[in-house]
Every structure is written in C-alpha cells, then in structure tokens.
Short mmCIF file of C-alpha atoms and ligand atoms in Angstrom, two decimals:
data_model
loop_
_atom_site.label_atom_id
_atom_site.label_comp_id
_atom_site.label_asym_id
_atom_site.label_seq_id
_atom_site.Cartn_x
_atom_site.Cartn_y
_atom_site.Cartn_z
CA MET A 20 154.52 40.87 142.11
CA LEU A 21 154.81 39.98 145.75
CA ILE A 22 157.76 40.45 148.09
CA VAL A 23 157.41 38.93 151.55
CA ALA A 24 158.78 40.74 154.60
CA LEU A 25 160.16 38.21 157.08
CA ASP A 26 160.01 40.01 160.43
CA PRO A 27 159.84 37.43 163.24
CA PRO A 28 157.50 38.15 166.16
CA ILE A 29 159.00 38.86 169.58
CA ASN A 30 158.37 35.43 171.12
CA VAL A 31 159.97 33.33 168.39
CA GLY A 32 163.17 31.78 169.59
CA SER A 33 164.92 30.58 166.46
CA GLU A 34 165.74 31.66 162.94
CA LYS A 35 163.77 28.62 161.80
CA TRP A 36 160.72 30.90 161.78
CA VAL A 37 162.31 32.81 158.91
CA THR A 38 163.89 29.89 157.05
CA GLU A 39 160.72 27.77 157.11
CA ARG A 40 158.59 30.60 155.71
CA TYR A 41 161.21 31.34 153.09
CA LYS A 42 161.22 27.68 152.01
CA VAL A 43 157.45 27.35 151.65
CA LEU A 44 157.14 30.61 149.71
CA ARG A 45 160.25 30.87 147.54
CA ASP A 46 158.76 29.33 144.41
CA ILE A 47 155.62 31.51 144.38
CA VAL A 48 156.88 35.01 145.28
CA LYS A 49 159.30 37.45 143.66
CA GLY A 50 161.49 38.00 146.66
CA PHE A 51 162.02 38.45 150.38
CA LYS A 52 162.89 41.36 152.61
CA ILE A 53 164.74 40.79 155.86
CA GLY A 54 165.24 43.65 158.27
CA LEU A 55 166.26 44.62 161.75
CA PRO A 56 163.91 42.32 163.71
CA ALA A 57 165.51 39.16 162.23
CA ILE A 58 169.06 40.51 162.22
CA VAL A 59 168.90 41.97 165.75
CA LYS A 60 167.41 38.72 167.02
CA TYR A 61 169.53 36.15 165.23
CA GLY A 62 172.62 37.97 163.95
CA ILE A 63 173.73 37.64 160.38
CA ASN A 64 175.82 34.50 159.90
CA TRP A 65 172.81 32.16 159.75
CA LEU A 66 171.89 33.95 156.51
CA ASN A 67 175.08 32.83 154.79
CA ASN A 68 173.59 29.97 152.79
CA LEU A 69 169.92 30.89 152.79
CA PHE A 70 169.88 32.73 149.45
CA LYS A 71 172.71 30.74 147.84
CA ASP A 72 170.66 29.17 145.05
CA TYR A 73 167.89 31.77 145.00
CA ASP A 74 167.19 33.79 141.85
CA GLY A 75 164.65 36.22 143.29
CA LEU A 76 165.13 39.42 145.22
CA SER A 77 166.83 39.11 148.58
CA ILE A 78 166.51 42.55 150.12
CA ALA A 79 168.39 43.68 153.23
CA ASP A 80 166.19 46.28 154.87
CA LEU A 81 168.37 48.07 157.38
CA LYS A 82 167.21 51.43 156.02
CA LEU A 83 170.78 52.65 155.88
CA ALA A 84 171.15 56.30 156.87
CA ASP A 85 174.81 57.10 157.48
CA ILE A 86 177.80 58.63 155.79
CA GLY A 87 178.50 57.05 152.40
CA ASP A 88 181.59 55.04 153.38
CA ILE A 89 179.84 53.32 156.27
CA MET A 90 176.71 52.57 154.28
CA ALA A 91 178.93 51.15 151.54
CA LEU A 92 180.80 48.98 154.06
CA THR A 93 177.52 47.67 155.46
CA ALA A 94 176.12 47.02 151.98
CA THR A 95 179.21 44.99 151.08
CA MET A 96 178.86 42.91 154.25
CA LEU A 97 175.21 42.31 153.42
CA ARG A 98 176.18 41.26 149.88
CA ASN A 99 178.68 38.82 151.37
CA VAL A 100 175.96 36.97 153.28
CA GLY A 101 173.78 36.67 150.19
CA PHE A 102 171.59 39.75 149.85
CA ASN A 103 171.27 41.16 146.33
CA ALA A 104 169.51 44.41 147.25
CA VAL A 105 169.76 46.99 150.04
CA ILE A 106 167.42 49.72 151.21
CA ALA A 107 168.76 53.14 152.22
CA HIS A 108 167.19 56.45 153.20
CA ALA A 109 167.46 59.13 150.52
CA PHE A 110 167.38 61.88 153.16
CA VAL A 111 171.07 61.56 153.98
CA GLY A 112 171.74 63.37 150.68
CA TYR A 113 173.84 62.77 147.62
CA GLU A 114 177.31 64.16 148.28
CA LYS A 115 179.49 61.71 150.22
CA GLY A 116 176.26 59.96 151.13
CA ILE A 117 174.09 58.14 148.59
CA GLU A 118 176.65 58.90 145.89
CA VAL A 119 179.26 56.66 147.59
CA LEU A 120 176.78 53.91 148.43
CA ALA A 121 175.48 53.84 144.85
CA LYS A 122 178.98 53.44 143.41
CA VAL A 123 179.76 50.49 145.67
CA CYS A 124 176.37 48.92 144.93
CA GLU A 125 177.10 49.14 141.22
CA LYS A 126 180.57 47.66 141.65
CA GLU A 127 179.35 44.80 143.86
CA GLY A 128 176.21 44.07 141.84
CA ILE A 129 173.82 45.13 144.59
CA LYS A 130 170.45 46.64 143.72
CA LEU A 131 169.99 49.95 145.51
CA ILE A 132 166.52 50.86 146.75
CA LEU A 133 165.96 54.35 148.21
CA VAL A 134 163.14 55.28 150.57
CA VAL A 135 161.31 58.26 149.07
CA SER A 136 158.06 58.00 151.04
CA MET A 137 156.86 55.71 153.84
CA SER A 138 153.61 53.94 154.62
CA HIS A 139 152.95 55.33 158.10
CA GLU A 140 151.19 58.66 158.69
CA GLY A 141 154.33 60.28 160.10
CA SER A 142 155.88 60.15 156.64
CA LYS A 143 153.84 63.28 155.87
CA GLU A 144 155.55 65.23 158.67
CA PHE A 145 158.99 65.45 157.04
CA ILE A 146 159.73 62.82 154.39
CA ASP A 147 156.83 63.52 152.04
CA ARG A 148 157.72 67.20 151.87
CA HIS A 149 160.85 66.18 149.99
CA ILE A 150 159.60 63.47 147.65
CA ASP A 151 160.72 65.43 144.58
CA GLU A 152 164.28 65.79 145.89
CA PHE A 153 164.44 62.14 146.96
CA VAL A 154 163.21 60.96 143.56
CA ASP A 155 165.77 63.24 141.89
CA THR A 156 168.49 61.62 144.03
CA ALA A 157 167.26 58.15 143.04
CA GLU A 158 167.40 59.13 139.36
CA ARG A 159 170.76 60.82 139.71
CA VAL A 160 172.46 57.73 141.16
CA GLY A 161 170.62 55.29 138.90
CA SER A 162 168.87 53.64 141.84
CA TRP A 163 167.30 50.30 140.90
CA GLY A 164 164.20 51.02 142.96
CA VAL A 165 162.39 53.25 145.41
CA VAL A 166 160.09 52.53 148.35
CA ALA A 167 156.70 54.25 148.20
CA PRO A 168 153.56 53.60 150.27
CA ALA A 169 150.74 51.23 149.28
CA THR A 170 148.73 53.14 151.90
CA ARG A 171 148.83 56.30 149.71
CA PRO A 172 148.34 55.25 146.07
CA ASN A 173 148.31 58.91 144.96
CA VAL A 174 151.96 59.15 146.06
CA ILE A 175 152.79 56.08 143.96
CA GLN A 176 150.99 57.59 140.96
CA TYR A 177 152.94 60.80 141.37
CA ILE A 178 156.29 59.02 141.61
CA ARG A 179 155.50 56.83 138.61
CA SER A 180 154.61 59.91 136.58
CA LYS A 181 158.02 61.36 137.43
CA VAL A 182 160.26 58.32 136.88
CA GLY A 183 158.53 56.58 133.97
CA SER A 184 159.59 52.96 133.70
CA LYS A 185 163.25 53.54 134.69
CA ILE A 186 162.90 52.81 138.40
CA LYS A 187 161.08 50.02 140.21
CA ILE A 188 158.53 51.06 142.83
CA ILE A 189 158.28 48.79 145.85
CA SER A 190 155.27 49.32 148.07
CA PRO A 191 154.76 48.22 151.67
CA GLY A 192 151.56 48.71 153.61
CA VAL A 193 149.37 45.91 152.24
CA GLY A 194 147.39 43.87 154.77
CA VAL A 195 147.96 44.82 158.41
CA GLN A 196 148.62 48.49 157.55
CA GLY A 197 145.36 48.68 155.64
CA ALA A 198 146.09 48.77 151.91
CA GLU A 199 144.32 46.19 149.77
CA PRO A 200 146.27 43.75 147.61
CA GLY A 201 146.74 45.10 144.10
CA ALA A 202 145.91 48.73 144.93
CA ALA A 203 149.55 49.81 144.81
CA LEU A 204 150.13 47.82 141.61
CA CYS A 205 147.15 49.58 140.03
CA ALA A 206 148.67 52.91 141.04
CA GLY A 207 151.93 52.03 139.29
CA ALA A 208 154.00 50.01 141.74
CA ASP A 209 156.04 47.04 140.49
CA TYR A 210 155.96 45.04 143.71
CA GLU A 211 153.89 44.97 146.87
CA ILE A 212 155.62 44.06 150.12
CA VAL A 213 153.51 42.00 152.51
CA GLY A 214 154.65 40.83 155.91
CA ARG A 215 152.47 39.95 158.85
CA ALA A 216 149.26 39.30 156.87
CA ILE A 217 151.05 36.27 155.44
CA THR A 218 153.81 35.37 157.86
CA TYR A 219 152.07 35.68 161.26
CA SER A 220 150.07 32.53 160.87
CA ASP A 221 150.85 28.87 161.38
CA LEU A 222 153.40 27.59 158.91
CA GLU A 223 150.82 25.25 157.32
CA LYS A 224 148.68 28.24 156.30
CA VAL A 225 151.42 30.53 155.02
CA ARG A 226 151.48 29.26 151.44
CA GLU A 227 147.69 29.34 151.15
CA LEU A 228 147.63 32.93 152.42
CA ALA A 229 150.27 33.96 149.89
CA HIS A 230 148.32 32.26 147.10
CA GLY A 231 145.19 34.11 148.21
CA LEU A 232 147.06 37.38 148.15
CA LEU A 233 148.44 36.73 144.68
CA GLU A 234 144.90 35.94 143.47
CA SER A 235 143.57 39.19 144.98
CA GLN A 236 146.36 41.13 143.26
CA LYS A 237 145.45 39.54 139.93
CA LYS A 238 141.74 40.30 140.33
CA ARG A 239 142.40 43.91 141.23
CA LEU A 240 144.82 44.30 138.33
CA LEU A 241 142.25 42.89 135.93
CA LEU A 242 139.75 45.47 137.11
CA CYS A 243 142.10 48.43 136.83
CA ARG A 244 144.03 47.47 133.71
CA GLY A 245 141.53 45.24 131.98
P1 BMP B 6 153.67 44.38 157.24
O1 BMP B 6 153.04 43.91 155.91
O2 BMP B 6 153.76 43.31 158.26
O3 BMP B 6 153.08 45.66 157.72
O4 BMP B 6 155.22 44.67 156.89
C1 BMP B 6 155.63 45.73 156.10
C2 BMP B 6 157.12 45.67 155.94
O5 BMP B 6 157.52 46.77 155.13
C3 BMP B 6 157.92 45.78 157.23
O6 BMP B 6 159.07 44.97 157.10
C4 BMP B 6 158.31 47.25 157.31
O7 BMP B 6 159.57 47.42 157.92
C5 BMP B 6 158.44 47.60 155.83
N1 BMP B 6 158.14 49.02 155.51
C6 BMP B 6 156.92 49.59 155.79
O8 BMP B 6 156.02 48.96 156.35
N2 BMP B 6 156.72 50.89 155.42
C7 BMP B 6 157.65 51.65 154.80
O9 BMP B 6 157.39 52.80 154.48
C8 BMP B 6 158.89 51.06 154.52
C9 BMP B 6 159.13 49.73 154.87
O10 BMP B 6 160.27 49.17 154.59
#
C-alpha cells in the first residue's frame, strides 16, 4: 500500500534519478507520483515511455487548480504521456471547475484524485475548514480518490467515516514529515505516499528502504487490525 513520490533534489542533473528509482521499485510498490520538481526540471517528453508497460498507479501531481477547461486540457496532455491519475485541488469548486475535469477524466480513463486536506500545518488555516465541502465535491463527481494527511490520522478517520469504501484515501506525510509507516493505513487510508525517506538515498539502498517501509506498514497494520 505504498506509493513513491519521485521528487528529484535540486542538484540532480538528469531524469535518470527518477527513472532509476522507478525501475528498482516498480515491482514492489503500488504506484508512483511525479510532480512539479521533476516536470519543471526535465520537462515532460522524457516521460513518454516510462509508464508504457506499467500496471500500477502513475499519478501526475500538478495539483491542478484552474478553470475546468484548462485543467481538463492539462489532464489530457498528462494522460498522453502515460499518467493514469491526476491530482487536483477541490477548492476551485464544482461548477465549470471540477465538474468539467471529472467528465474528461472519465472519458479519457484517468483516475481523479482531489485534495481535501494537506499534510502541512498550514492546511488548518483554510483548507481544513472546508473538508466537508471538499469531500462532498469528491463524492458528487465520483472522484476515484482523495488526498488526506498521514500527519493527522484523525482527519483520515473522519473522511473515511464520511465516504465509506467508495473513495480511495491517499496519504502523504510519512517519513520526513513525521508520520510513521502504517499509521495512516490504520486510520483508514488505502495508500501511503512516501518520498524522500526512500528516494533521497543512494540508488543501491532505495529498494532496501522501501522493503523496510513495507515491513513497518505490515507490522503496524497487524497491531491495529489484528
Ligand atoms: P515526502 O515523503 O518526501 O515528504 O513527500 C511527500 C510527497 O507528497 C511530496 O511529493 C508532496 O508534494 C506530496 N504531498 C504532501 O506532502 N502533502 C500533501 O498534503 C499533498 C501532497 O501531494
């Protein structure tokens, strides 16, 4: 139940950093998330073949927050280079916003993931005051998943109690941001997103770190679910 965030550090000169980590991890994790750091640094065309024969989740994390037509256009472009899921902010609203994006995602076979709460403290300032509305939007458009913070398991529990098993909960914040592996899963998340705690080490150690993380998830799950 692990998704790896591939955000290259500032001093890495080539997209090989991403592709090598993807290759050593693809058979043991459920998916990958690629966001602005990799796309700003290396563009998008190098991604063209990366996910070609990959069955897992390939999530484009540009946290779309625009009018519906432009988000839909971007999502289609992301689909065309091999992503099968996109993340968007729920706060742009339904009408001519998420509504349009959701329709195009359905048509193109893209999984839509809406941000309903974030892992940093600042999420409490504005975003978390509207969790109910954001979750309603996710349900209304039939969103495949939502992002909710591993750093605040009570928020995950609350969202799970609202959505039942209809919507996947994807939780960042494990490792560098402080949450322990498995804590979000115990609170009701379907996947934990882990980036730097796995990826910011030498390539030779990346697989071992991911294995360790998967083991810790399992142990924690055994304790909380039996
Ligand atoms: P790390 O494990 O290195 O902290 O990475 C977390 C990843 O999850 C990053 O790619 C970040 O953009 C993303 N993320 C997050 O940390 N908190 C959120 O609320 C939403 C995110 O997408």
